Each structure stands twice: as C-alpha cells, then as structure tokens.
PDB file of C-alpha atoms in Angstrom:
ATOM      1  CA  MET A  26      34.960 -18.395 -23.121  1.00  0.00           C
ATOM      2  CA  VAL A  27      35.293 -14.637 -22.489  1.00  0.00           C
ATOM      3  CA  SER A  28      38.875 -13.428 -22.477  1.00  0.00           C
ATOM      4  CA  PRO A  29      40.215 -11.445 -19.480  1.00  0.00           C
ATOM      5  CA  ALA A  30      40.674  -8.388 -21.738  1.00  0.00           C
ATOM      6  CA  ILE A  31      36.990  -8.353 -22.747  1.00  0.00           C
ATOM      7  CA  ALA A  32      35.900  -8.906 -19.143  1.00  0.00           C
ATOM      8  CA  LEU A  33      38.023  -5.963 -17.993  1.00  0.00           C
ATOM      9  CA  ALA A  34      36.568  -3.789 -20.750  1.00  0.00           C
ATOM     10  CA  PHE A  35      33.056  -4.382 -19.382  1.00  0.00           C
ATOM     11  CA  LEU A  36      34.061  -3.898 -15.737  1.00  0.00           C
ATOM     12  CA  PRO A  37      33.585  -0.077 -15.697  1.00  0.00           C
ATOM     13  CA  LEU A  38      30.115  -0.470 -17.209  1.00  0.00           C
ATOM     14  CA  LEU A  39      29.212  -3.110 -14.651  1.00  0.00           C
ATOM     15  CA  LEU A  40      30.415  -0.944 -11.777  1.00  0.00           C
ATOM     16  CA  THR A  41      28.471   2.027 -13.132  1.00  0.00           C
ATOM     17  CA  LEU A  42      25.283  -0.031 -13.305  1.00  0.00           C
ATOM     18  CA  LEU A  43      25.810  -1.401  -9.796  1.00  0.00           C
ATOM     19  CA  ILE A  44      26.288   2.088  -8.386  1.00  0.00           C
ATOM     20  CA  ARG A  45      23.443   3.710 -10.325  1.00  0.00           C
ATOM     21  CA  TYR A  46      20.929   0.982  -9.558  1.00  0.00           C
ATOM     22  CA  ARG A  47      22.221  -0.074  -6.132  1.00  0.00           C
ATOM     23  CA  TYR A  48      18.933   0.672  -4.380  1.00  0.00           C
ATOM     24  CA  TYR A  49      17.032  -1.483  -6.877  1.00  0.00           C
ATOM     25  CA  PHE A  50      19.514  -4.348  -6.462  1.00  0.00           C
ATOM     26  CA  ALA A  51      19.181  -4.013  -2.682  1.00  0.00           C
ATOM     27  CA  LEU A  52      15.386  -4.091  -2.960  1.00  0.00           C
ATOM     28  CA  PHE A  53      15.484  -7.215  -5.134  1.00  0.00           C
ATOM     29  CA  TYR A  54      17.827  -8.903  -2.662  1.00  0.00           C
ATOM     30  CA  GLN A  55      15.719  -8.048   0.387  1.00  0.00           C
ATOM     31  CA  ALA A  56      12.236  -8.396  -1.086  1.00  0.00           C
ATOM     32  CA  VAL A  57      12.795 -11.492  -3.238  1.00  0.00           C
ATOM     33  CA  LEU A  58      15.923 -13.502  -2.432  1.00  0.00           C
ATOM     34  CA  VAL A  59      15.882 -13.131   1.361  1.00  0.00           C
ATOM     35  CA  ARG A  60      12.139 -13.698   1.449  1.00  0.00           C
ATOM     36  CA  ILE A  61      12.356 -16.952  -0.557  1.00  0.00           C
ATOM     37  CA  TRP A  62      15.178 -18.226   1.645  1.00  0.00           C
ATOM     38  CA  ARG A  63      13.325 -17.442   4.879  1.00  0.00           C
ATOM     39  CA  ASP A  64      10.032 -18.827   3.561  1.00  0.00           C
ATOM     40  CA  CYS A  65      11.796 -22.135   2.877  1.00  0.00           C
ATOM     41  CA  ARG A  66      13.719 -22.128   6.161  1.00  0.00           C
ATOM     42  CA  THR A  67      10.800 -21.277   8.448  1.00  0.00           C
ATOM     43  CA  GLY A  68       7.828 -22.740   6.578  1.00  0.00           C
ATOM     44  CA  LEU A  69       6.011 -19.448   7.227  1.00  0.00           C
ATOM     45  CA  SER A  70       5.137 -16.557   4.965  1.00  0.00           C
ATOM     46  CA  ARG A  71       6.789 -13.164   5.495  1.00  0.00           C
ATOM     47  CA  GLU A  72       3.487 -11.801   6.794  1.00  0.00           C
ATOM     48  CA  GLU A  73       3.177 -14.663   9.293  1.00  0.00           C
ATOM     49  CA  ARG A  74       6.711 -14.003  10.531  1.00  0.00           C
ATOM     50  CA  ALA A  75       5.912 -10.304  10.929  1.00  0.00           C
ATOM     51  CA  PHE A  76       2.760 -11.135  12.894  1.00  0.00           C
ATOM     52  CA  GLN A  77       4.690 -13.375  15.286  1.00  0.00           C
ATOM     53  CA  TYR A  78       7.125 -10.516  15.905  1.00  0.00           C
ATOM     54  CA  ILE A  79       4.315  -8.041  16.505  1.00  0.00           C
ATOM     55  CA  LEU A  80       2.643 -10.399  18.972  1.00  0.00           C
ATOM     56  CA  THR A  81       5.778 -10.372  21.112  1.00  0.00           C
ATOM     57  CA  GLU A  82       6.711  -6.700  20.702  1.00  0.00           C
ATOM     58  CA  ALA A  83       3.445  -4.713  20.481  1.00  0.00           C
ATOM     59  CA  THR A  84       0.903  -3.831  23.140  1.00  0.00           C
ATOM     60  CA  PRO A  85      -2.617  -5.155  22.396  1.00  0.00           C
ATOM     61  CA  GLY A  86      -5.143  -2.363  21.967  1.00  0.00           C
ATOM     62  CA  ASP A  87      -2.436   0.206  21.196  1.00  0.00           C
ATOM     63  CA  PRO A  88      -2.401   1.048  17.451  1.00  0.00           C
ATOM     64  CA  GLU A  89       0.765   3.173  17.735  1.00  0.00           C
ATOM     65  CA  SER A  90       2.592   0.287  19.359  1.00  0.00           C
ATOM     66  CA  ILE A  91       1.597  -2.016  16.512  1.00  0.00           C
ATOM     67  CA  LEU A  92       2.709   0.463  13.828  1.00  0.00           C
ATOM     68  CA  ASN A  93       6.024   0.946  15.631  1.00  0.00           C
ATOM     69  CA  ALA A  94       6.492  -2.838  15.817  1.00  0.00           C
ATOM     70  CA  PHE A  95       6.037  -3.056  12.037  1.00  0.00           C
ATOM     71  CA  ASP A  96       8.680  -0.370  11.555  1.00  0.00           C
ATOM     72  CA  ASP A  97      11.025  -2.185  13.942  1.00  0.00           C
ATOM     73  CA  TRP A  98      10.445  -5.438  12.068  1.00  0.00           C
ATOM     74  CA  TYR A  99      11.740  -3.835   8.901  1.00  0.00           C
ATOM     75  CA  SER A 100      14.704  -2.051  10.493  1.00  0.00           C
ATOM     76  CA  LYS A 101      15.823  -5.001  12.629  1.00  0.00           C
ATOM     77  CA  VAL A 102      14.594  -8.169  10.950  1.00  0.00           C
ATOM     78  CA  GLU A 103      13.254  -8.239   7.382  1.00  0.00           C
ATOM     79  CA  TYR A 104      11.904  -6.094   4.536  1.00  0.00           C
ATOM     80  CA  ILE A 105       8.142  -5.925   4.208  1.00  0.00           C
ATOM     81  CA  SER A 106       6.162  -4.025   1.594  1.00  0.00           C
ATOM     82  CA  ILE A 107       3.897  -1.777   3.653  1.00  0.00           C
ATOM     83  CA  LEU A 108       3.153   1.939   3.534  1.00  0.00           C
ATOM     84  CA  GLY A 109       5.784   2.898   6.115  1.00  0.00           C
ATOM     85  CA  PRO A 110       5.988   5.970   8.358  1.00  0.00           C
ATOM     86  CA  LYS A 111       7.032   8.630   5.832  1.00  0.00           C
ATOM     87  CA  LYS A 112       4.242   8.123   3.330  1.00  0.00           C
ATOM     88  CA  GLY A 113       2.042   7.220   6.258  1.00  0.00           C
ATOM     89  CA  LYS A 114       2.297  10.820   7.471  1.00  0.00           C
ATOM     90  CA  ILE A 115       0.837  12.016   4.149  1.00  0.00           C
ATOM     91  CA  LEU A 116      -2.103   9.649   4.673  1.00  0.00           C
ATOM     92  CA  ASP A 117      -2.465  10.778   8.299  1.00  0.00           C
ATOM     93  CA  ARG A 118      -2.578  14.455   7.352  1.00  0.00           C
ATOM     94  CA  LEU A 119      -5.203  13.997   4.650  1.00  0.00           C
ATOM     95  CA  LEU A 120      -7.427  11.957   6.953  1.00  0.00           C
ATOM     96  CA  LEU A 121      -7.165  14.507   9.756  1.00  0.00           C
ATOM     97  CA  GLU A 122      -7.958  17.344   7.338  1.00  0.00           C
ATOM     98  CA  ARG A 123     -11.034  15.659   5.848  1.00  0.00           C
ATOM     99  CA  SER A 124     -12.391  13.496   8.719  1.00  0.00           C
ATOM    100  CA  PRO A 125     -14.073  10.990   6.365  1.00  0.00           C
ATOM    101  CA  MET A 126     -16.875   8.835   7.726  1.00  0.00           C
ATOM    102  CA  THR A 127     -16.879   6.107   5.064  1.00  0.00           C
ATOM    103  CA  VAL A 128     -13.542   4.774   3.792  1.00  0.00           C
ATOM    104  CA  LEU A 129     -12.741   2.108   1.214  1.00  0.00           C
ATOM    105  CA  GLU A 130      -9.325   0.470   1.316  1.00  0.00           C
ATOM    106  CA  LEU A 131      -8.233  -1.522  -1.716  1.00  0.00           C
ATOM    107  CA  GLY A 132      -5.436  -3.824  -0.583  1.00  0.00           C
ATOM    108  CA  ALA A 133      -5.269  -4.462   3.156  1.00  0.00           C
ATOM    109  CA  HIS A 134      -2.178  -6.679   2.823  1.00  0.00           C
ATOM    110  CA  CYS A 135      -1.315  -7.387   6.476  1.00  0.00           C
ATOM    111  CA  GLY A 136      -3.244  -4.544   8.078  1.00  0.00           C
ATOM    112  CA  TYR A 137      -0.620  -1.824   8.576  1.00  0.00           C
ATOM    113  CA  SER A 138      -2.388   0.893   6.577  1.00  0.00           C
ATOM    114  CA  THR A 139      -5.781  -0.228   7.911  1.00  0.00           C
ATOM    115  CA  VAL A 140      -4.643   0.324  11.492  1.00  0.00           C
ATOM    116  CA  ARG A 141      -2.983   3.586  10.504  1.00  0.00           C
ATOM    117  CA  MET A 142      -6.246   4.884   9.028  1.00  0.00           C
ATOM    118  CA  ALA A 143      -8.550   3.554  11.738  1.00  0.00           C
ATOM    119  CA  ARG A 144      -6.661   5.333  14.510  1.00  0.00           C
ATOM    120  CA  ALA A 145      -7.014   8.693  12.679  1.00  0.00           C
ATOM    121  CA  LEU A 146     -10.733   8.526  11.854  1.00  0.00           C
ATOM    122  CA  PRO A 147     -13.520  10.238  13.815  1.00  0.00           C
ATOM    123  CA  PRO A 148     -15.981   8.291  16.019  1.00  0.00           C
ATOM    124  CA  GLY A 149     -18.710   6.555  14.051  1.00  0.00           C
ATOM    125  CA  SER A 150     -16.633   6.170  10.895  1.00  0.00           C
ATOM    126  CA  LYS A 151     -16.124   2.876   9.089  1.00  0.00           C
ATOM    127  CA  ILE A 152     -13.497   1.291   6.846  1.00  0.00           C
ATOM    128  CA  TYR A 153     -14.394  -1.321   4.261  1.00  0.00           C
ATOM    129  CA  SER A 154     -11.061  -3.032   3.661  1.00  0.00           C
ATOM    130  CA  LEU A 155     -10.627  -5.362   0.683  1.00  0.00           C
ATOM    131  CA  GLU A 156      -7.955  -8.051   0.420  1.00  0.00           C
ATOM    132  CA  MET A 157      -8.185 -10.848  -2.139  1.00  0.00           C
ATOM    133  CA  ASP A 158      -5.341 -13.000  -0.754  1.00  0.00           C
ATOM    134  CA  GLN A 159      -6.782 -15.272   1.942  1.00  0.00           C
ATOM    135  CA  GLY A 160      -3.461 -15.726   3.754  1.00  0.00           C
ATOM    136  CA  ASN A 161      -2.787 -12.000   3.951  1.00  0.00           C
ATOM    137  CA  ALA A 162      -6.406 -11.344   4.949  1.00  0.00           C
ATOM    138  CA  THR A 163      -6.071 -13.762   7.869  1.00  0.00           C
ATOM    139  CA  ILE A 164      -3.018 -11.870   9.138  1.00  0.00           C
ATOM    140  CA  ALA A 165      -4.682  -8.503   8.528  1.00  0.00           C
ATOM    141  CA  GLU A 166      -7.735  -9.574  10.535  1.00  0.00           C
ATOM    142  CA  LYS A 167      -5.540 -10.562  13.476  1.00  0.00           C
ATOM    143  CA  ILE A 168      -3.550  -7.319  13.320  1.00  0.00           C
ATOM    144  CA  ILE A 169      -6.666  -5.135  13.097  1.00  0.00           C
ATOM    145  CA  ARG A 170      -8.348  -6.863  16.047  1.00  0.00           C
ATOM    146  CA  LEU A 171      -5.109  -6.818  18.045  1.00  0.00           C
ATOM    147  CA  ALA A 172      -5.075  -3.039  17.571  1.00  0.00           C
ATOM    148  CA  GLY A 173      -8.524  -2.870  19.154  1.00  0.00           C
ATOM    149  CA  PHE A 174     -10.736  -2.203  16.117  1.00  0.00           C
ATOM    150  CA  ASP A 175     -13.892  -4.305  15.816  1.00  0.00           C
ATOM    151  CA  ASP A 176     -16.194  -5.126  12.899  1.00  0.00           C
ATOM    152  CA  ASP A 177     -18.190  -1.955  13.428  1.00  0.00           C
ATOM    153  CA  MET A 178     -15.062   0.086  12.728  1.00  0.00           C
ATOM    154  CA  VAL A 179     -13.270  -2.109  10.157  1.00  0.00           C
ATOM    155  CA  GLU A 180     -15.028  -4.666   7.968  1.00  0.00           C
ATOM    156  CA  LEU A 181     -12.554  -6.889   6.152  1.00  0.00           C
ATOM    157  CA  ILE A 182     -13.849  -8.276   2.851  1.00  0.00           C
ATOM    158  CA  VAL A 183     -11.929 -11.164   1.270  1.00  0.00           C
ATOM    159  CA  LYS A 184     -12.847 -10.818  -2.397  1.00  0.00           C
ATOM    160  CA  PRO A 185     -11.400  -9.206  -5.535  1.00  0.00           C
ATOM    161  CA  SER A 186     -12.055  -5.484  -5.813  1.00  0.00           C
ATOM    162  CA  ASP A 187     -13.833  -5.735  -9.163  1.00  0.00           C
ATOM    163  CA  GLU A 188     -16.424  -8.025  -7.553  1.00  0.00           C
ATOM    164  CA  VAL A 189     -16.973  -5.940  -4.436  1.00  0.00           C
ATOM    165  CA  ILE A 190     -17.095  -2.366  -5.775  1.00  0.00           C
ATOM    166  CA  PRO A 191     -20.314  -2.900  -7.807  1.00  0.00           C
ATOM    167  CA  GLN A 192     -21.914  -4.521  -4.719  1.00  0.00           C
ATOM    168  CA  LEU A 193     -20.964  -1.956  -2.080  1.00  0.00           C
ATOM    169  CA  ARG A 194     -24.346  -0.218  -2.247  1.00  0.00           C
ATOM    170  CA  SER A 195     -26.574  -3.302  -2.543  1.00  0.00           C
ATOM    171  CA  ASP A 196     -24.685  -5.708  -0.256  1.00  0.00           C
ATOM    172  CA  TYR A 197     -23.003  -3.386   2.256  1.00  0.00           C
ATOM    173  CA  GLY A 198     -25.304  -0.380   2.346  1.00  0.00           C
ATOM    174  CA  VAL A 199     -22.644   2.116   1.267  1.00  0.00           C
ATOM    175  CA  GLN A 200     -24.173   5.252  -0.262  1.00  0.00           C
ATOM    176  CA  THR A 201     -21.130   7.474  -0.753  1.00  0.00           C
ATOM    177  CA  LEU A 202     -17.420   6.968  -0.220  1.00  0.00           C
ATOM    178  CA  ASP A 203     -15.691   9.916   1.410  1.00  0.00           C
ATOM    179  CA  PHE A 204     -12.173   8.501   1.057  1.00  0.00           C
ATOM    180  CA  VAL A 205     -10.609   5.694  -0.988  1.00  0.00           C
ATOM    181  CA  PHE A 206      -7.090   4.390  -0.389  1.00  0.00           C
ATOM    182  CA  MET A 207      -5.588   2.334  -3.221  1.00  0.00           C
ATOM    183  CA  ASP A 208      -2.629   0.107  -2.470  1.00  0.00           C
ATOM    184  CA  HIS A 209      -3.379  -3.138  -4.309  1.00  0.00           C
ATOM    185  CA  TRP A 210      -2.316  -4.401  -7.745  1.00  0.00           C
ATOM    186  CA  LYS A 211      -1.253  -1.369  -9.754  1.00  0.00           C
ATOM    187  CA  LYS A 212      -2.803  -2.769 -12.939  1.00  0.00           C
ATOM    188  CA  CYS A 213      -6.167  -2.622 -11.146  1.00  0.00           C
ATOM    189  CA  TYR A 214      -5.961   1.093 -10.286  1.00  0.00           C
ATOM    190  CA  LYS A 215      -7.491   2.365 -13.528  1.00  0.00           C
ATOM    191  CA  PRO A 216     -10.295  -0.228 -13.938  1.00  0.00           C
ATOM    192  CA  ASP A 217     -11.213   0.047 -10.255  1.00  0.00           C
ATOM    193  CA  LEU A 218     -11.302   3.836 -10.442  1.00  0.00           C
ATOM    194  CA  GLN A 219     -13.587   3.562 -13.464  1.00  0.00           C
ATOM    195  CA  LEU A 220     -15.815   1.136 -11.533  1.00  0.00           C
ATOM    196  CA  LEU A 221     -16.023   3.665  -8.706  1.00  0.00           C
ATOM    197  CA  GLU A 222     -16.907   6.416 -11.178  1.00  0.00           C
ATOM    198  CA  GLY A 223     -19.653   4.305 -12.738  1.00  0.00           C
ATOM    199  CA  SER A 224     -21.056   3.071  -9.434  1.00  0.00           C
ATOM    200  CA  GLY A 225     -22.213   6.467  -8.218  1.00  0.00           C
ATOM    201  CA  LEU A 226     -20.280   5.944  -4.972  1.00  0.00           C
ATOM    202  CA  LEU A 227     -18.095   9.013  -5.502  1.00  0.00           C
ATOM    203  CA  GLY A 228     -19.634  12.322  -4.503  1.00  0.00           C
ATOM    204  CA  LYS A 229     -18.281  15.780  -5.216  1.00  0.00           C
ATOM    205  CA  GLY A 230     -15.281  16.168  -2.920  1.00  0.00           C
ATOM    206  CA  SER A 231     -14.625  12.437  -2.442  1.00  0.00           C
ATOM    207  CA  MET A 232     -10.890  11.839  -2.156  1.00  0.00           C
ATOM    208  CA  ILE A 233      -8.863   9.005  -3.645  1.00  0.00           C
ATOM    209  CA  LEU A 234      -5.275   8.458  -2.519  1.00  0.00           C
ATOM    210  CA  ALA A 235      -3.278   5.979  -4.616  1.00  0.00           C
ATOM    211  CA  ASP A 236       0.133   4.724  -3.498  1.00  0.00           C
ATOM    212  CA  ASN A 237       3.087   3.644  -5.670  1.00  0.00           C
ATOM    213  CA  VAL A 238       1.961   5.554  -8.769  1.00  0.00           C
ATOM    214  CA  LEU A 239       5.601   6.210  -9.775  1.00  0.00           C
ATOM    215  CA  PHE A 240       7.218   2.944  -8.600  1.00  0.00           C
ATOM    216  CA  PRO A 241       6.318   0.288  -9.566  1.00  0.00           C
ATOM    217  CA  GLY A 242       4.042   2.803 -11.278  1.00  0.00           C
ATOM    218  CA  ALA A 243       0.489   3.106 -12.583  1.00  0.00           C
ATOM    219  CA  PRO A 244       0.822   5.008 -15.896  1.00  0.00           C
ATOM    220  CA  ASN A 245      -2.604   4.030 -17.266  1.00  0.00           C
ATOM    221  CA  PHE A 246      -4.232   5.217 -14.054  1.00  0.00           C
ATOM    222  CA  LEU A 247      -2.460   8.586 -14.182  1.00  0.00           C
ATOM    223  CA  ARG A 248      -3.258   8.975 -17.879  1.00  0.00           C
ATOM    224  CA  HIS A 249      -6.945   8.384 -17.167  1.00  0.00           C
ATOM    225  CA  VAL A 250      -6.916  10.899 -14.313  1.00  0.00           C
ATOM    226  CA  ARG A 251      -5.334  13.547 -16.554  1.00  0.00           C
ATOM    227  CA  ARG A 252      -7.700  12.996 -19.467  1.00  0.00           C
ATOM    228  CA  SER A 253     -10.988  12.414 -17.653  1.00  0.00           C
ATOM    229  CA  GLY A 254     -11.461  15.951 -16.349  1.00  0.00           C
ATOM    230  CA  LEU A 255     -13.194  14.498 -13.292  1.00  0.00           C
ATOM    231  CA  TYR A 256     -10.566  15.359 -10.702  1.00  0.00           C
ATOM    232  CA  GLU A 257      -8.435  17.975  -9.127  1.00  0.00           C
ATOM    233  CA  TRP A 258      -5.237  16.077  -8.532  1.00  0.00           C
ATOM    234  CA  ARG A 259      -1.607  16.182  -7.543  1.00  0.00           C
ATOM    235  CA  VAL A 260       1.222  13.745  -6.843  1.00  0.00           C
ATOM    236  CA  HIS A 261       2.942  13.803  -3.469  1.00  0.00           C
ATOM    237  CA  ARG A 262       6.587  12.970  -4.151  1.00  0.00           C
ATOM    238  CA  ALA A 263       8.174  10.503  -1.760  1.00  0.00           C
ATOM    239  CA  CYS A 264      10.584   7.605  -1.647  1.00  0.00           C
ATOM    240  CA  LEU A 265       9.498   3.995  -1.838  1.00  0.00           C
ATOM    241  CA  GLU A 266       8.601   2.700   1.593  1.00  0.00           C
ATOM    242  CA  TYR A 267      11.693   2.149   3.725  1.00  0.00           C
ATOM    243  CA  SER A 268      13.992   3.202   0.880  1.00  0.00           C
ATOM    244  CA  ARG A 269      16.164   6.308   0.506  1.00  0.00           C
ATOM    245  CA  GLY A 270      16.982   6.014  -3.172  1.00  0.00           C
ATOM    246  CA  ILE A 271      13.904   4.824  -5.102  1.00  0.00           C
ATOM    247  CA  ARG A 272      11.581   7.661  -6.040  1.00  0.00           C
ATOM    248  CA  ASP A 273       7.872   7.097  -5.679  1.00  0.00           C
ATOM    249  CA  GLY A 274       4.706   9.099  -5.223  1.00  0.00           C
ATOM    250  CA  MET A 275       1.128   9.082  -3.966  1.00  0.00           C
ATOM    251  CA  ALA A 276      -1.603  10.494  -6.205  1.00  0.00           C
ATOM    252  CA  GLU A 277      -4.219  12.608  -4.422  1.00  0.00           C
ATOM    253  CA  LEU A 278      -7.467  12.959  -6.372  1.00  0.00           C
ATOM    254  CA  ILE A 279     -10.516  15.026  -5.436  1.00  0.00           C
ATOM    255  CA  TYR A 280     -13.596  14.046  -7.411  1.00  0.00           C
ATOM    256  CA  GLN A 281     -15.365  16.984  -9.041  1.00  0.00           C
ATOM    257  CA  GLY A 282     -18.252  15.071 -10.575  1.00  0.00           C
ATOM    258  CA  VAL A 283     -19.340  14.714 -14.187  1.00  0.00           C
ATOM    259  CA  LYS A 284     -19.155  18.037 -16.019  1.00  0.00           C
TER     260      LYS A 284
END
C-alpha cells in the first residue's frame, strides 16, 4: 500500500501531466469513453447517431446546411472525427484554385469531406470515394445523396484502397487523377501513395492532400515524400479537428513526375 507521503510526492508530477496533456485526455474521454457508453446505451454507432441528428437539423439538397449540422453535432452533442471547418477551409481553397475534374478520396468515413469537396468542384467533375467499412459507407451514401449529389458526381466504392487503386483505370475508366484526398488509415498513406505512383494515374501537377500527418501522424509517408524527389510539398499547420490544443497538419503534394 502506498503511503500518504509517497502519494503527495507524486502529486505535483501528476498535476503537471494533467495540465500539459489535458487536450489529449479530453480527446480520449470524448472520442473513446463517451462513445463506448453511448454506443451501449443507444445500440447505434456514433455515425448513425450523427446521421439521425442531421436528418432532423439539415435541409435536404443543401450541402452547406449538412456541413453546418455536422459542426453543430460536435459542438452540442458528441465528438466525431471528421475534417471540421478550419482544415476544411484549406481543402476548399485548394479545390477552388485548381478546379480538378477527377478526384479520388481515400476514406469517406460518414461523408463530411465528400460533401465538402463535391460542393466546391466544377460542373462535370467526379469524385471516386473509397470507404472500406460497410457501416460507415452506408451512412456516407445517405449523407451524400441527402446533400443532392448523385452517382454521376460521387461514386462510393466499398473496398480497401489497395484493391481499388490498381483497378481504377481498368474497372472505372480513370485515366488521370487531378486531386487525391487522403484521410483513411495513416499506416496506409505511404503504400497507397506508392500504388498511385506505380499506377500511372498521377500526372505532372496532380495534387495530393493528406490529413493528420502530424497527429496521429504519418512519419513513413512524410519520409517517403522527402526522399522520393517526386513532389513539391509543404505542410499546412493546423489543430486537430475541433481541438484548440493538439497540433496537426495537412501535407500538400504536387506531383512532378519521374525525373
């Protein structure tokens, strides 16, 4: 049994850790503990609960209304791991600057970033959105269609990225990808980027935007980008979605081709 004197000796250290890492403790509480409790209490997944909220709060056919409902869900109800409005503005700006016609999204989750991209793209453009989790893909499909985007604008593919990328040309008729948004498993960033490089789908000037490269982080991906010599690149510094105190970043890559 620990004596009171020893416990008191460790109290300053404990308080220091709690203060220094308070945002991480808060994230763990909201993203893990609260989620587990509400999953058990409601019998629904977090994404299903968010969709029910959006159905009651958003206006069908209005993408801005749906994005705002997602933001309200977080601020008023429950944490959800989506891009969020602050990093979303970085994505918006890059899309408006480049006006890509063919977009690949790796990690649709529940459709927030898909809707955000679709509303910013020019007429005649198309998003191929990949999501390997069937439950999340079902919610994403409903959200995307609720926003008013049909199959001609957004094609949702429910398969792992490493299966789909090699088949994009043969099975989906994709010749070149103008823009790729990565927001799936961080361990997949590097191998999927290498698949894209080897597939011939990246043309000179193709842009890749990868989220969460600093937290939770994608060090192997960034190391490959630095060493490959294939890209002009930079990291847009930002905070983790809906967080003031956890530093994160989005990597912007512009493919220069094989030298």
